[in-house]
Coordinates of C-alpha atoms and ligand atoms in Angstrom, one line a residue:
M1 CA 119.7 96.5 31.9
L2 CA 119.8 100.1 33.2
K3 CA 116.7 99.4 35.2
S4 CA 118.2 96.3 36.9
V5 CA 121.3 98.2 37.8
R6 CA 119.1 100.9 39.4
N7 CA 117.1 98.3 41.2
S8 CA 120.2 96.7 42.8
G9 CA 121.4 100.2 43.7
D10 CA 118.2 100.9 45.5
A11 CA 118.4 97.7 47.4
R12 CA 121.9 98.6 48.6
T13 CA 120.7 102.0 49.7
R14 CA 117.8 100.4 51.6
G15 CA 120.1 97.9 53.2
R16 CA 122.4 100.6 54.4
A17 CA 119.5 102.6 55.6
S18 CA 118.0 99.7 57.6
R19 CA 121.5 99.0 59.2
R20 CA 121.8 102.7 60.1
A21 CA 118.2 102.7 61.6
R22 CA 119.1 99.5 63.6
R23 CA 122.2 101.1 65.0
V24 CA 120.2 104.3 66.1
L25 CA 117.6 102.1 67.7
A26 CA 120.2 100.0 69.5
L27 CA 121.7 103.1 71.2
P28 CA 119.4 103.4 74.3
F29 CA 119.7 99.6 74.9
A30 CA 123.5 99.8 74.6
A31 CA 123.6 102.7 77.1
L32 CA 121.7 100.5 79.6
V33 CA 124.0 97.5 79.1
L34 CA 127.1 99.6 79.2
S35 CA 126.0 101.1 82.6
G36 CA 127.1 97.8 84.1
C37 CA 123.9 95.9 84.4
T38 CA 122.9 97.8 87.5
V39 CA 119.8 99.8 86.7
P40 CA 120.5 103.5 87.2
G41 CA 118.6 105.5 89.8
F42 CA 117.7 108.4 87.4
G43 CA 118.3 110.9 90.1
A44 CA 116.5 109.1 93.0
S45 CA 117.8 106.9 95.8
P46 CA 116.2 103.7 97.1
G47 CA 115.9 105.1 100.7
D48 CA 115.8 103.1 103.9
T49 CA 112.3 101.6 104.1
T50 CA 110.6 98.9 102.1
S51 CA 108.0 101.5 100.9
S52 CA 110.7 103.9 99.7
Q53 CA 112.4 101.1 97.9
S54 CA 109.2 100.0 96.2
T55 CA 108.6 103.7 95.1
F56 CA 112.2 103.8 93.9
H57 CA 111.7 100.7 91.7
L58 CA 108.6 102.2 90.3
W59 CA 110.5 105.3 89.5
Q60 CA 113.2 103.3 87.7
G61 CA 110.5 101.4 85.6
F62 CA 108.9 104.7 84.6
S63 CA 112.3 106.2 83.7
I64 CA 113.4 103.2 81.7
G65 CA 110.1 103.3 79.8
A66 CA 110.6 107.0 79.1
V67 CA 114.1 106.4 77.8
I68 CA 112.9 103.6 75.5
V69 CA 109.9 105.6 74.2
G70 CA 111.9 108.8 73.9
G71 CA 114.8 107.0 72.2
L72 CA 112.4 105.3 69.7
T73 CA 110.6 108.5 69.0
L74 CA 114.0 110.4 68.5
A75 CA 115.3 107.6 66.3
L76 CA 112.2 107.7 64.1
M77 CA 112.3 111.5 63.8
L78 CA 116.0 111.4 62.8
W79 CA 115.3 108.6 60.4
S80 CA 112.6 110.6 58.7
I81 CA 114.7 113.8 58.7
V82 CA 117.8 112.1 57.2
M83 CA 116.4 109.4 55.0
H84 CA 113.5 111.3 53.6
R85 CA 114.9 114.7 53.1
Q86 CA 114.2 116.4 49.9
K87 CA 116.5 115.1 47.1
G88 CA 116.1 117.3 44.0
D89 CA 112.9 119.1 43.1
A90 CA 110.7 116.0 42.6
I91 CA 107.8 115.8 45.1
P92 CA 108.2 112.4 46.9
K93 CA 105.6 109.8 46.8
Q94 CA 102.5 110.9 48.8
T95 CA 100.9 108.3 51.0
Q96 CA 98.0 108.4 53.6
Y97 CA 95.9 106.0 55.7
N98 CA 98.2 103.2 56.8
V99 CA 95.6 101.4 58.9
P100 CA 97.9 98.7 60.5
L101 CA 100.4 101.4 61.6
E102 CA 97.7 103.6 62.9
I103 CA 96.3 100.8 65.0
I104 CA 99.8 99.9 66.4
Y105 CA 100.6 103.5 67.4
T106 CA 97.2 103.8 69.1
V107 CA 97.1 100.5 70.9
I108 CA 100.8 100.6 72.1
P109 CA 100.5 103.9 74.0
I110 CA 97.2 102.7 75.6
L111 CA 98.9 99.5 76.7
I112 CA 101.8 101.6 78.1
V113 CA 99.4 103.8 80.1
I114 CA 97.5 100.8 81.5
G115 CA 100.9 99.2 82.5
L116 CA 102.1 102.4 84.3
F117 CA 98.7 102.7 86.0
A118 CA 98.7 99.1 87.2
A119 CA 102.3 99.3 88.5
T120 CA 101.5 102.5 90.3
L121 CA 98.4 100.9 91.9
V122 CA 100.4 98.0 93.2
V123 CA 103.1 100.2 94.7
E124 CA 100.6 102.7 96.2
N125 CA 98.7 99.9 97.8
K126 CA 101.9 98.6 99.3
V127 CA 102.8 102.1 100.7
V128 CA 99.4 102.9 102.2
A129 CA 98.9 99.3 103.6
N130 CA 98.7 99.1 107.4
P131 CA 99.8 95.6 108.3
K132 CA 99.3 94.4 111.9
T133 CA 102.2 95.4 114.2
D134 CA 103.0 95.8 117.9
V135 CA 105.1 98.8 117.3
I136 CA 102.9 101.9 117.5
V137 CA 104.1 105.5 117.8
N138 CA 101.7 108.4 118.3
V139 CA 103.4 111.4 116.6
N140 CA 102.1 114.9 117.6
A141 CA 103.3 118.0 115.8
F142 CA 103.0 121.4 117.3
Q143 CA 104.3 124.9 117.0
W144 CA 107.2 124.3 117.0
G145 CA 108.3 120.8 117.8
W146 CA 107.5 117.1 118.0
E147 CA 106.2 114.7 120.6
F148 CA 106.6 110.9 120.2
L149 CA 104.4 108.7 122.5
Y150 CA 104.6 105.0 122.6
P151 CA 101.1 103.6 123.7
G152 CA 101.4 100.8 126.2
H153 CA 104.8 102.0 127.4
N154 CA 106.0 104.9 129.5
A155 CA 108.2 106.2 126.7
V156 CA 107.6 109.7 125.6
V157 CA 110.0 112.0 123.6
Y158 CA 109.4 115.6 123.4
G159 CA 111.4 118.4 121.8
Q160 CA 111.1 121.9 120.6
T161 CA 112.6 123.3 117.5
T162 CA 116.3 122.8 117.5
Q163 CA 116.2 120.2 120.3
S164 CA 115.6 117.7 117.4
P165 CA 113.6 115.1 119.3
V166 CA 114.5 111.6 118.4
M167 CA 111.9 109.0 117.5
V168 CA 113.4 105.6 118.2
I169 CA 112.1 102.6 116.2
P170 CA 113.2 99.0 115.6
A171 CA 114.7 97.9 112.2
N172 CA 112.9 95.4 110.1
E173 CA 109.7 95.6 112.0
N174 CA 106.5 97.3 110.8
V175 CA 106.0 100.6 112.7
H176 CA 102.6 102.1 112.8
V177 CA 102.4 105.9 113.2
N178 CA 99.3 107.8 114.2
L179 CA 100.1 111.4 113.2
T180 CA 98.3 114.5 114.3
S181 CA 98.8 118.1 115.1
T182 CA 97.9 120.1 118.1
D183 CA 97.5 123.5 116.4
V184 CA 98.1 124.1 112.7
I185 CA 99.0 122.0 109.7
H186 CA 102.5 120.6 109.8
G187 CA 104.3 118.1 107.6
F188 CA 106.0 114.9 108.8
Y189 CA 108.9 114.3 106.4
V190 CA 111.9 112.0 106.6
H191 CA 114.2 112.4 103.6
A192 CA 115.8 108.9 103.8
F193 CA 112.3 107.3 103.9
N194 CA 111.2 109.3 100.8
F195 CA 108.0 109.9 102.7
S196 CA 105.9 112.8 103.7
R197 CA 102.4 113.2 105.3
Y198 CA 100.3 116.0 106.6
A199 CA 100.0 116.4 110.4
L200 CA 96.5 117.9 110.7
P201 CA 94.7 119.2 113.7
G202 CA 91.7 117.1 114.6
V203 CA 92.6 114.4 112.1
T204 CA 94.8 111.3 112.7
N205 CA 96.7 110.2 109.6
Q206 CA 97.9 106.6 109.9
F207 CA 100.7 104.9 108.1
T208 CA 103.1 102.1 108.5
F209 CA 106.6 101.8 107.4
R210 CA 109.4 99.2 107.8
A211 CA 112.9 100.6 108.1
T212 CA 115.5 98.3 106.5
N213 CA 118.7 99.9 107.9
T214 CA 119.8 101.0 111.3
G215 CA 121.0 104.6 111.7
T216 CA 119.8 108.1 112.5
F217 CA 117.8 109.9 109.8
F218 CA 117.0 113.5 109.5
G219 CA 113.3 114.7 109.5
Q220 CA 111.6 118.0 109.4
C221 CA 108.3 119.8 109.1
T222 CA 107.5 120.5 105.5
Q223 CA 104.5 122.8 105.9
L224 CA 105.1 126.6 106.6
C225 CA 103.6 126.6 110.0
G226 CA 104.8 129.8 111.6
L227 CA 107.8 131.6 113.0
Y228 CA 110.0 128.6 113.9
H229 CA 108.9 126.4 111.1
S230 CA 112.3 126.2 109.5
Y231 CA 113.9 124.9 112.7
M232 CA 111.2 122.3 113.2
Y233 CA 113.6 119.3 113.0
F234 CA 113.4 115.8 114.4
R235 CA 115.4 112.6 113.9
V236 CA 114.5 109.0 113.5
K237 CA 116.8 106.6 115.1
V238 CA 116.5 103.0 113.8
V239 CA 118.0 100.5 116.1
S240 CA 118.0 96.7 116.4
P241 CA 114.8 95.2 118.0
A242 CA 116.8 94.2 121.1
D243 CA 118.1 97.8 121.5
Y244 CA 114.6 99.1 121.0
Q245 CA 113.3 96.9 123.9
K246 CA 116.2 98.2 126.0
W247 CA 115.4 101.8 125.1
L248 CA 111.7 101.3 126.0
A249 CA 112.8 99.8 129.4
T250 CA 114.8 102.9 130.3
F251 CA 111.4 104.7 130.7
N252 CA 110.3 102.2 133.3
T253 CA 112.7 103.5 136.0
P254 CA 111.8 106.3 138.4
K255 CA 114.2 108.5 136.4
G256 CA 112.5 107.7 133.1
E257 CA 109.0 108.3 134.5
A258 CA 110.2 111.7 135.8
A259 CA 111.6 112.6 132.4
A260 CA 108.3 111.6 130.7
K261 CA 106.3 113.7 133.2
A262 CA 108.7 116.6 132.7
A263 CA 108.2 116.3 129.0
A264 CA 104.4 116.3 129.2
A265 CA 104.6 119.4 131.5
S266 CA 107.0 121.1 129.1
L267 CA 104.6 120.5 126.2
Q268 CA 101.6 121.9 128.2
Q269 CA 103.6 125.0 129.0
Q270 CA 104.6 125.3 125.3
L271 CA 101.1 124.9 124.2
S272 CA 99.6 127.4 126.7
T273 CA 102.2 130.2 126.1
G274 CA 102.4 129.6 122.3
V275 CA 106.1 130.3 122.2
P276 CA 109.1 128.0 122.6
T277 CA 110.4 127.7 126.1
L278 CA 114.0 127.5 124.9
P279 CA 116.9 129.0 126.7
A280 CA 117.9 132.4 125.5
N281 CA 121.4 131.2 124.2
T282 CA 119.8 128.5 122.0
K283 CA 121.7 128.2 118.7
F284 CA 119.6 127.6 115.7
G285 CA 120.6 125.3 112.8
R286 CA 120.7 121.6 112.2
Ligands
CU301 CU1 105.5 122.8 111.3

């Protein structure tokens, strides 16, 4: 009689424990559902190119995986601490070698790592892909400024330090960039594109991106490259394809050609003297 009462008491305790464990496990999922069905960014933003958005989604996937694994681990730890704390002086039942459980907790992490690796490979291949495109920009970094040349067109943009030269590109078209440096190592970085590449002397780094939104985006050099490095800004102006063609056409006028020639001469002067040829009253800052 006494034994059966104790057994039913044990069953009740077990039932309560499993309900409590289920509640703890449901917490991370409830947090995701309560966040309004939109997947949180976990501190990142999707950016304004297809590549940056792919990278962002990869980051979201990694973060959700981390929340689930972390939540599960925390729940199991708390469950062990609370449910299996020492009650009285008796030493609890000692167990070892739970083969099925050991197989599960070895295989699942391996599957998770394979999944993360595969997802990263897919996104990386997308980011470094160079699909065919007619929009090509040769980007040349130098101490301390940027030059943007458009092969096949007369268009050339040149700017030193705080002149913030503007690289104009069309929206929703693949833009292929050939990036190099005239002197030392620079970094081509556009925050809104979530993208950075070395500009190396003697090496041409190639990449292609596709901007999804029109607007003007801030860019800067991300390699300490000398005295005016911290002012080595540029901008990327994303316009509609029609506006891009109009902009290219402005360089086909005598005025445009003169401006391009002046830009080339200015760059040559800069490169031969090694110091910016900025007016004395130039104000530094963004
Ligand atoms: Cu630089």
